[in-house]
XYZ file of N, CA and C in Angstrom:
420
model
N -110.612 -165.350 -49.123
C -111.456 -165.103 -47.960
C -111.363 -163.633 -47.562
N -112.462 -163.142 -47.023
C -112.515 -161.729 -46.666
C -112.725 -161.547 -45.170
N -112.033 -160.566 -44.592
C -112.243 -160.193 -43.205
C -113.573 -159.459 -43.134
N -114.468 -159.909 -42.279
C -115.766 -159.254 -42.146
C -116.243 -159.320 -40.711
N -117.317 -158.592 -40.473
C -117.937 -158.574 -39.152
C -119.347 -159.124 -39.254
N -119.770 -159.761 -38.173
C -121.128 -160.280 -38.097
C -121.687 -159.998 -36.711
N -122.987 -160.134 -36.589
C -123.667 -159.892 -35.327
C -124.074 -161.216 -34.703
N -123.991 -161.288 -33.391
C -124.333 -162.492 -32.644
C -125.066 -162.119 -31.365
N -126.026 -162.944 -30.997
C -126.686 -162.804 -29.688
C -126.553 -164.128 -28.951
N -126.164 -164.040 -27.702
C -126.278 -165.179 -26.789
C -127.618 -164.964 -26.097
N -128.546 -165.870 -26.348
C -129.953 -165.696 -25.968
C -130.226 -165.996 -24.491
N -131.427 -165.609 -24.017
C -131.774 -165.779 -22.603
C -131.620 -167.194 -22.052
N -131.938 -168.220 -22.842
C -131.805 -169.582 -22.312
C -130.358 -169.890 -21.952
N -129.413 -169.331 -22.707
C -127.997 -169.572 -22.443
C -127.472 -168.679 -21.312
N -127.897 -167.409 -21.263
C -127.404 -166.544 -20.184
C -127.943 -167.000 -18.835
N -129.166 -167.515 -18.816
C -129.740 -168.028 -17.563
C -128.923 -169.191 -17.009
N -128.313 -169.958 -17.917
C -127.541 -171.130 -17.504
C -126.040 -170.834 -17.415
N -125.689 -169.548 -17.468
C -124.303 -169.107 -17.303
C -123.364 -169.721 -18.351
N -123.823 -169.742 -19.620
C -123.053 -170.346 -20.706
C -122.318 -169.316 -21.567
N -122.364 -168.051 -21.187
C -121.763 -167.001 -22.009
C -120.292 -167.293 -22.315
N -119.504 -167.592 -21.311
C -118.082 -167.842 -21.523
C -117.826 -169.044 -22.416
N -118.573 -170.122 -22.207
C -118.399 -171.327 -23.020
C -118.745 -171.058 -24.480
N -119.768 -170.254 -24.714
C -120.170 -169.937 -26.083
C -119.142 -169.020 -26.741
N -118.699 -167.989 -26.038
C -117.681 -167.091 -26.595
C -116.411 -167.878 -26.912
N -116.046 -168.815 -26.068
C -114.859 -169.640 -26.321
C -114.992 -170.409 -27.634
N -116.173 -170.925 -27.927
C -116.378 -171.640 -29.191
C -116.148 -170.710 -30.385
N -116.646 -169.482 -30.293
C -116.417 -168.509 -31.375
C -114.930 -168.207 -31.510
N -114.283 -167.947 -30.391
C -112.854 -167.604 -30.423
C -112.011 -168.785 -30.911
N -112.343 -169.979 -30.487
C -111.601 -171.164 -30.931
C -111.741 -171.387 -32.440
N -112.825 -170.875 -33.017
C -113.057 -171.001 -34.456
C -112.384 -169.878 -35.252
N -111.685 -168.977 -34.552
C -110.975 -167.904 -35.236
C -111.717 -166.586 -35.307
N -112.853 -166.483 -34.608
C -113.592 -165.227 -34.567
C -113.160 -164.433 -33.336
N -113.137 -163.122 -33.488
C -112.713 -162.239 -32.404
C -113.887 -161.341 -32.018
N -114.134 -161.189 -30.724
C -115.192 -160.304 -30.232
C -114.659 -158.874 -30.277
N -115.296 -158.014 -31.082
C -114.856 -156.622 -31.184
C -115.842 -155.657 -30.513
N -116.974 -156.182 -30.055
C -117.933 -155.405 -29.265
C -118.814 -156.398 -28.527
N -119.178 -156.062 -27.292
C -120.016 -156.953 -26.510
C -120.731 -156.158 -25.427
N -121.991 -156.503 -25.193
C -122.727 -155.903 -24.078
C -123.825 -156.854 -23.622
N -123.990 -156.890 -22.316
C -125.057 -157.687 -21.710
C -126.189 -156.721 -21.405
N -127.346 -156.998 -21.967
C -128.501 -156.117 -21.770
C -129.768 -156.952 -21.584
N -130.771 -156.316 -21.011
C -132.076 -156.956 -20.846
C -133.060 -156.203 -21.732
N -133.442 -156.817 -22.838
C -134.364 -156.189 -23.780
C -135.770 -156.102 -23.196
N -136.485 -155.060 -23.569
C -137.916 -155.023 -23.313
C -138.589 -155.801 -24.444
N -139.850 -156.127 -24.270
C -140.574 -156.821 -25.342
C -140.649 -155.927 -26.585
N -140.801 -154.625 -26.386
C -140.865 -153.695 -27.523
C -139.532 -153.663 -28.273
N -138.422 -153.661 -27.556
C -137.107 -153.670 -28.214
C -136.890 -154.972 -28.980
N -137.271 -156.076 -28.385
C -137.158 -157.363 -29.073
C -138.049 -157.367 -30.316
N -139.243 -156.806 -30.182
C -140.170 -156.736 -31.312
C -139.616 -155.920 -32.451
N -138.966 -154.823 -32.151
C -138.366 -153.986 -33.196
C -137.210 -154.734 -33.871
N -136.380 -155.394 -33.078
C -135.249 -156.125 -33.647
C -135.727 -157.242 -34.576
N -136.767 -157.959 -34.162
C -137.267 -159.098 -34.936
C -138.461 -158.743 -35.821
N -138.641 -157.466 -36.142
C -139.816 -157.045 -36.916
C -139.931 -157.747 -38.268
N -138.829 -158.226 -38.807
C -138.865 -158.966 -40.071
C -139.743 -160.219 -39.941
N -139.920 -160.703 -38.713
C -140.733 -161.893 -38.465
C -142.133 -161.557 -37.945
N -142.536 -160.310 -38.004
C -143.790 -159.869 -37.384
C -145.022 -160.631 -37.865
N -145.024 -161.093 -39.090
C -146.187 -161.809 -39.628
C -146.129 -163.314 -39.365
N -145.055 -163.773 -38.789
C -144.899 -165.206 -38.543
C -145.617 -165.610 -37.257
N -146.107 -166.832 -37.180
C -146.870 -167.254 -35.999
C -146.057 -167.288 -34.703
N -144.750 -167.393 -34.793
C -143.911 -167.485 -33.593
C -143.429 -166.125 -33.083
N -143.801 -165.038 -33.748
C -143.268 -163.707 -33.438
C -143.497 -163.296 -31.978
N -144.725 -163.375 -31.489
C -145.009 -162.941 -30.111
C -144.252 -163.787 -29.097
N -144.218 -165.087 -29.318
C -143.485 -165.979 -28.419
C -141.984 -165.665 -28.439
N -141.451 -165.370 -29.622
C -140.038 -165.012 -29.756
C -139.730 -163.733 -28.976
N -140.585 -162.726 -29.120
C -140.360 -161.454 -28.413
C -140.444 -161.636 -26.900
N -141.399 -162.420 -26.430
C -141.517 -162.715 -24.992
C -140.244 -163.403 -24.493
N -139.794 -164.394 -25.238
C -138.593 -165.139 -24.864
C -137.373 -164.232 -24.812
N -137.182 -163.411 -25.834
C -135.993 -162.549 -25.893
C -135.995 -161.477 -24.808
N -137.156 -161.184 -24.239
C -137.259 -160.214 -23.150
C -137.309 -160.896 -21.776
N -137.192 -162.212 -21.737
C -137.364 -162.963 -20.493
C -136.155 -162.935 -19.561
N -134.985 -162.607 -20.087
C -133.753 -162.572 -19.297
C -132.714 -161.817 -20.116
N -131.582 -161.472 -19.523
C -130.548 -160.754 -20.277
C -130.052 -161.557 -21.489
N -129.547 -160.797 -22.468
C -128.871 -161.359 -23.629
C -127.462 -160.774 -23.666
N -126.600 -161.368 -24.461
C -125.304 -160.774 -24.738
C -125.266 -160.511 -26.240
N -125.260 -159.229 -26.594
C -125.146 -158.824 -27.992
C -123.667 -158.626 -28.278
N -123.210 -159.123 -29.425
C -121.791 -158.983 -29.731
C -121.554 -158.889 -31.228
N -120.425 -158.309 -31.544
C -119.954 -158.241 -32.926
C -118.709 -159.111 -33.008
N -118.735 -160.017 -33.963
C -117.619 -160.934 -34.175
C -116.921 -160.559 -35.472
N -115.607 -160.681 -35.489
C -114.821 -160.334 -36.667
C -113.894 -161.495 -37.005
N -113.725 -161.715 -38.303
C -112.799 -162.748 -38.751
C -112.954 -163.012 -40.229
N -112.162 -163.940 -40.736
C -112.272 -164.335 -42.136
C -113.635 -164.985 -42.355
N -114.382 -164.462 -43.313
C -115.726 -164.993 -43.614
C -116.542 -165.206 -42.338
N -116.586 -164.167 -41.513
C -117.189 -164.259 -40.177
C -118.649 -164.703 -40.197
N -119.415 -164.273 -41.188
C -120.836 -164.634 -41.226
C -120.985 -166.143 -41.380
N -120.311 -166.712 -42.362
C -120.389 -168.157 -42.590
C -119.795 -168.932 -41.420
N -118.688 -168.465 -40.884
C -118.034 -169.149 -39.761
C -118.937 -169.141 -38.533
N -119.564 -168.003 -38.249
C -120.475 -167.900 -37.115
C -121.614 -168.906 -37.257
N -122.190 -168.985 -38.439
C -123.318 -169.883 -38.662
C -122.880 -171.350 -38.543
N -121.676 -171.629 -38.979
C -121.130 -172.985 -38.856
C -120.950 -173.352 -37.387
N -120.401 -172.433 -36.602
C -120.161 -172.680 -35.177
C -121.481 -172.802 -34.410
N -122.502 -172.022 -34.820
C -123.806 -172.099 -34.157
C -124.462 -173.453 -34.388
N -124.429 -173.953 -35.617
C -125.119 -175.190 -35.959
C -126.542 -174.922 -36.412
N -127.215 -175.961 -36.837
C -128.589 -175.849 -37.343
C -129.526 -175.302 -36.270
N -130.555 -174.562 -36.706
C -131.529 -173.965 -35.788
C -132.155 -175.022 -34.883
N -132.501 -176.149 -35.460
C -133.049 -177.255 -34.679
C -131.873 -178.034 -34.091
N -131.727 -178.038 -32.773
C -130.580 -178.716 -32.178
C -130.499 -180.207 -32.535
N -131.627 -180.813 -32.852
C -131.620 -182.225 -33.249
C -130.898 -182.420 -34.583
N -130.844 -181.364 -35.394
C -130.180 -181.423 -36.699
C -128.765 -180.845 -36.672
N -128.372 -180.278 -35.546
C -127.072 -179.610 -35.450
C -125.944 -180.629 -35.328
N -124.843 -180.330 -36.016
C -123.683 -181.223 -35.969
C -123.065 -181.215 -34.576
N -122.521 -182.351 -34.194
C -121.840 -182.481 -32.901
C -120.751 -181.414 -32.790
N -120.625 -180.846 -31.606
C -119.609 -179.833 -31.362
C -120.072 -178.415 -31.605
N -121.217 -178.239 -32.256
C -121.724 -176.882 -32.480
C -122.412 -176.382 -31.209
N -122.599 -175.081 -31.138
C -123.230 -174.477 -29.960
C -124.617 -175.053 -29.734
N -125.411 -175.126 -30.797
C -126.788 -175.601 -30.619
C -126.842 -177.089 -30.289
N -125.945 -177.882 -30.820
C -125.921 -179.303 -30.471
C -125.595 -179.483 -28.996
N -124.714 -178.644 -28.480
C -124.286 -178.788 -27.086
C -125.180 -178.076 -26.077
N -125.722 -176.911 -26.457
C -126.369 -176.075 -25.449
C -127.849 -175.766 -25.671
N -128.367 -175.879 -26.885
C -129.759 -175.499 -27.142
C -130.723 -176.424 -26.413
N -131.816 -175.848 -25.966
C -132.836 -176.626 -25.265
C -133.975 -177.041 -26.191
N -134.163 -176.282 -27.284
C -135.234 -176.572 -28.238
C -135.010 -175.720 -29.483
N -135.890 -175.862 -30.460
C -135.803 -175.018 -31.660
C -135.976 -173.553 -31.272
N -136.887 -173.266 -30.377
C -137.146 -171.888 -29.955
C -136.103 -171.347 -29.002
N -135.629 -172.183 -28.112
C -134.607 -171.782 -27.143
C -133.296 -172.433 -27.564
N -132.701 -171.832 -28.606
C -131.538 -172.457 -29.242
C -130.224 -171.731 -28.965
N -130.195 -170.952 -27.890
C -128.989 -170.362 -27.292
C -128.320 -169.209 -28.034
N -128.393 -169.157 -29.363
C -127.688 -168.116 -30.104
C -128.465 -167.656 -31.336
N -128.145 -166.451 -31.747
C -128.637 -165.874 -33.005
C -127.415 -165.363 -33.748
N -127.443 -165.453 -35.063
C -126.372 -164.890 -35.870
C -126.892 -164.354 -37.177
N -126.294 -163.293 -37.655
C -126.679 -162.695 -38.933
C -126.505 -163.698 -40.063
N -127.373 -163.565 -41.089
C -127.326 -164.503 -42.205
C -126.738 -163.926 -43.490
N -126.426 -162.632 -43.497
C -125.890 -161.989 -44.706
C -125.228 -160.674 -44.312
N -124.348 -160.143 -45.161
C -123.689 -158.868 -44.840
C -124.677 -157.723 -44.590
N -125.741 -157.663 -45.362
C -126.732 -156.589 -45.197
C -127.434 -156.719 -43.847
N -127.789 -157.937 -43.496
C -128.439 -158.180 -42.209
C -127.492 -157.852 -41.063
N -126.247 -158.264 -41.198
C -125.253 -157.987 -40.152
C -125.126 -156.486 -39.910
N -125.064 -155.709 -40.971
C -124.925 -154.254 -40.832
C -126.119 -153.658 -40.082
N -127.313 -154.094 -40.415
C -128.528 -153.589 -39.752
C -128.545 -154.007 -38.287
N -128.241 -155.273 -38.024
C -128.294 -155.787 -36.659
C -127.212 -155.170 -35.782
N -126.016 -154.992 -36.312
C -124.940 -154.346 -35.551
C -125.352 -152.920 -35.190
N -125.887 -152.190 -36.153
C -126.286 -150.799 -35.920
C -127.424 -150.689 -34.903
N -128.262 -151.706 -34.788
C -129.359 -151.675 -33.816
C -128.811 -151.655 -32.390
N -127.730 -152.364 -32.145
C -127.191 -152.509 -30.795
C -125.948 -151.695 -30.478
N -125.182 -151.301 -31.492
C -123.891 -150.664 -31.235
C -123.684 -149.402 -32.066
N -123.062 -148.406 -31.454
C -122.604 -147.226 -32.196
C -121.215 -147.545 -32.761
N -120.791 -146.783 -33.732
C -119.460 -146.987 -34.299
C -118.356 -146.897 -33.265
N -118.542 -146.067 -32.242
C -117.529 -145.906 -31.195
C -117.353 -147.157 -30.344
N -118.361 -148.027 -30.352
C -118.292 -149.233 -29.529
C -117.636 -150.413 -30.247
N -117.371 -150.267 -31.524
C -116.735 -151.335 -32.299
C -115.233 -151.157 -32.227
N -114.606 -151.991 -31.421
C -113.181 -151.833 -31.151
C -112.435 -153.006 -31.770
N -111.837 -152.773 -32.924
C -111.126 -153.852 -33.618
C -109.691 -153.739 -33.358
């Protein structure tokens, strides 16, 4: 197993319901450590730039509106196989398919408002981390 870093967002549906601490606890209980964190309110343009990979998808505009609707918590998680572990802790995108005990099974309101985002690969994690954090903000 390799020590790695991944990117995570606690989305507006979760911050509105004051679930930040409960979600971070799930990551920490799974062996992931928060090495950078910030609560910010994205503009629609910032959300659009972050999710530009989905620009041609039919849900893109709705996703950008949602991500700009309330504050998010952007964070960098570190641990053994952090990318896979983060995705395991998050659960399936559709909360109806998510395993019991995962973040999405417990907290997601729908497929679109599913409480968290996580990087899916090392390359994606590097890009997403750099979008939100400078090297000086990564405190391991």
